[in-house]
Amino acid sequence: MYDESTTSLRVAIVTGAARGIGAAIARRLASDGAAVALLDLDADGCEKVAAEIRGSGGRAWAGSVDVTDSGRVEAAVEAVVTELGPPTVLVNNAGITRDNLLFKMTEDEWDAVMDVHLKGAFLMSRTVQRHMTAQGYGRIVNISSISALGNRGQANYASAKAGIQAFTKTLALELGKFGVTVNSVAPGFVVTEMTAATAERLGLTFEDYQNKAAEQAAVRRVGRPEDIAHAVAFLAAEDSSYISGQVLYVAGGPVN
Ligand code: NAD
């Protein structure tokens, strides 16, 4: 239970933290000294990562959320306030893909992707900003993607990830005067279950898919979740107070 008199720790919320990039962000923010709330549809997955963080001496709490559901978002954030204290960092990382070429893309595939990425980031940010503006301090980091620049088979996802960048810049304008910075990290290819599923859909082994991605990157390797966590930690740091409304591409090279 949070006790204001005994803790001055920063409190970070990471959505989609049960695995992949979100889990790596949670681990990294915890090792940087934050008390971390891990939220996901998969609460058991979050609890595994949270237990691991606690095992290495960090503070972590796992909860369940569906970021597309305003009631569950409100309840999850309230639980974080009770368990860890008012949030000072929010990482909107939860995401899904529903890839298809335009002529085959269903309305459900479009809506599902818009809901998780855009509505999810909106609901989480709207709920959490209350606590940040009240404290006169906050860091919001939204996970975009290089797909925001356009990607075949991802009309829904590319649009959502481009929307995340506009959302980021707008929130930066609105919240700056309250001591809240808002930035975005746009990853390139990162080895997670999401890219493993894409490989399967394309009929490639994951290894072949990774080799192809590595060949296309200037640094000739694929990204790891920790690479993204590193960029998020930088933007979430107290010292990053003069950086806001930015999109940091973390893709092993320039993007176009
Ligand atoms: P992942 O599929 O491994 O993990 C995503 C997590 O989000 C899962 O644990 C899932 O349960 C959770 N989630 C999905 N819908 C949710 C909802 N409605 N409410 C709460 N949680 C929900 O994916 P990842 O590769 O770790 O991706 C993390 C983020 O990074 C996503 O926003 C993704 O779009 C973005 N991204 C990934 C890559 C990549 O190459 N892996 C590249 C660019 C951007």
mmCIF file of C-alpha atoms and ligand atoms in Angstrom, residues 16 18-21 40-41 65-67 93-96 116-117 143-145 157 161 187-190 192-195, ligand 1:
data_model
loop_
_atom_site.group_PDB
_atom_site.id
_atom_site.type_symbol
_atom_site.label_atom_id
_atom_site.label_comp_id
_atom_site.label_asym_id
_atom_site.label_seq_id
_atom_site.Cartn_x
_atom_site.Cartn_y
_atom_site.Cartn_z
ATOM 1 C CA GLY A 16 0.827 -4.035 -22.547
ATOM 2 C CA ALA A 18 2.852 -8.741 -19.830
ATOM 3 C CA ARG A 19 5.463 -9.487 -22.486
ATOM 4 C CA GLY A 20 7.646 -8.131 -25.284
ATOM 5 C CA ILE A 21 8.501 -4.439 -25.396
ATOM 6 C CA ASP A 40 -2.344 -5.719 -19.570
ATOM 7 C CA LEU A 41 -5.280 -7.882 -20.641
ATOM 8 C CA VAL A 65 -6.805 -3.564 -17.897
ATOM 9 C CA ASP A 66 -8.440 -3.405 -21.271
ATOM 10 C CA VAL A 67 -7.217 -0.041 -22.495
ATOM 11 C CA ASN A 93 2.553 0.558 -25.204
ATOM 12 C CA ALA A 94 -0.393 -1.891 -25.517
ATOM 13 C CA GLY A 95 -0.866 -2.838 -29.141
ATOM 14 C CA ILE A 96 -2.234 -5.328 -31.625
ATOM 15 C CA VAL A 116 -6.348 -0.400 -28.852
ATOM 16 C CA HIS A 117 -3.768 2.084 -30.107
ATOM 17 C CA ILE A 143 4.792 3.843 -28.605
ATOM 18 C CA SER A 144 4.412 4.519 -32.330
ATOM 19 C CA SER A 145 6.150 2.567 -35.126
ATOM 20 C CA TYR A 157 -1.958 -0.055 -37.970
ATOM 21 C CA LYS A 161 0.659 4.712 -35.344
ATOM 22 C CA PRO A 187 10.436 1.303 -33.090
ATOM 23 C CA GLY A 188 11.633 -0.505 -36.175
ATOM 24 C CA PHE A 189 11.683 -4.311 -36.226
ATOM 25 C CA VAL A 190 11.830 -5.719 -32.695
ATOM 26 C CA THR A 192 8.692 -10.131 -29.945
ATOM 27 C CA GLU A 193 5.640 -12.348 -30.242
ATOM 28 C CA MET A 194 4.096 -9.667 -32.453
ATOM 29 C CA THR A 195 6.814 -9.985 -35.128
HETATM 30 P P1 NAD B 1 3.226 -7.984 -28.116
HETATM 31 O O1 NAD B 1 2.105 -8.494 -28.943
HETATM 32 O O2 NAD B 1 4.327 -8.910 -27.749
HETATM 33 O O3 NAD B 1 2.666 -7.335 -26.765
HETATM 34 C C1 NAD B 1 1.565 -6.479 -26.763
HETATM 35 C C2 NAD B 1 0.892 -6.553 -25.401
HETATM 36 O O4 NAD B 1 -0.237 -5.643 -25.430
HETATM 37 C C3 NAD B 1 0.349 -7.946 -25.081
HETATM 38 O O5 NAD B 1 0.805 -8.367 -23.807
HETATM 39 C C4 NAD B 1 -1.162 -7.757 -25.117
HETATM 40 O O6 NAD B 1 -1.868 -8.596 -24.221
HETATM 41 C C5 NAD B 1 -1.309 -6.292 -24.750
HETATM 42 N N1 NAD B 1 -2.598 -5.761 -25.182
HETATM 43 C C6 NAD B 1 -3.189 -5.906 -26.395
HETATM 44 N N2 NAD B 1 -4.415 -5.345 -26.400
HETATM 45 C C7 NAD B 1 -4.602 -4.816 -25.153
HETATM 46 C C8 NAD B 1 -5.668 -4.106 -24.535
HETATM 47 N N3 NAD B 1 -6.805 -3.831 -25.188
HETATM 48 N N4 NAD B 1 -5.506 -3.708 -23.247
HETATM 49 C C9 NAD B 1 -4.377 -3.998 -22.564
HETATM 50 N N5 NAD B 1 -3.338 -4.672 -23.093
HETATM 51 C C10 NAD B 1 -3.450 -5.077 -24.372
HETATM 52 O O7 NAD B 1 3.776 -6.715 -28.917
HETATM 53 P P2 NAD B 1 5.176 -5.909 -28.854
HETATM 54 O O8 NAD B 1 5.929 -6.254 -30.060
HETATM 55 O O9 NAD B 1 5.803 -6.021 -27.522
HETATM 56 O O10 NAD B 1 4.599 -4.428 -29.095
HETATM 57 C C11 NAD B 1 4.488 -3.450 -28.072
HETATM 58 C C12 NAD B 1 4.183 -2.115 -28.730
HETATM 59 O O11 NAD B 1 5.232 -1.776 -29.640
HETATM 60 C C13 NAD B 1 2.891 -2.107 -29.556
HETATM 61 O O12 NAD B 1 2.259 -0.849 -29.439
HETATM 62 C C14 NAD B 1 3.410 -2.303 -30.967
HETATM 63 O O13 NAD B 1 2.494 -1.809 -31.910
HETATM 64 C C15 NAD B 1 4.696 -1.505 -30.913
HETATM 65 N N6 NAD B 1 5.682 -1.853 -31.932
HETATM 66 C C16 NAD B 1 6.215 -3.105 -32.004
HETATM 67 C C17 NAD B 1 7.164 -3.367 -32.971
HETATM 68 C C18 NAD B 1 7.834 -4.715 -33.117
HETATM 69 O O14 NAD B 1 8.598 -4.891 -34.073
HETATM 70 N N7 NAD B 1 7.603 -5.662 -32.232
HETATM 71 C C19 NAD B 1 7.566 -2.356 -33.866
HETATM 72 C C20 NAD B 1 6.992 -1.104 -33.755
HETATM 73 C C21 NAD B 1 6.060 -0.854 -32.769
#
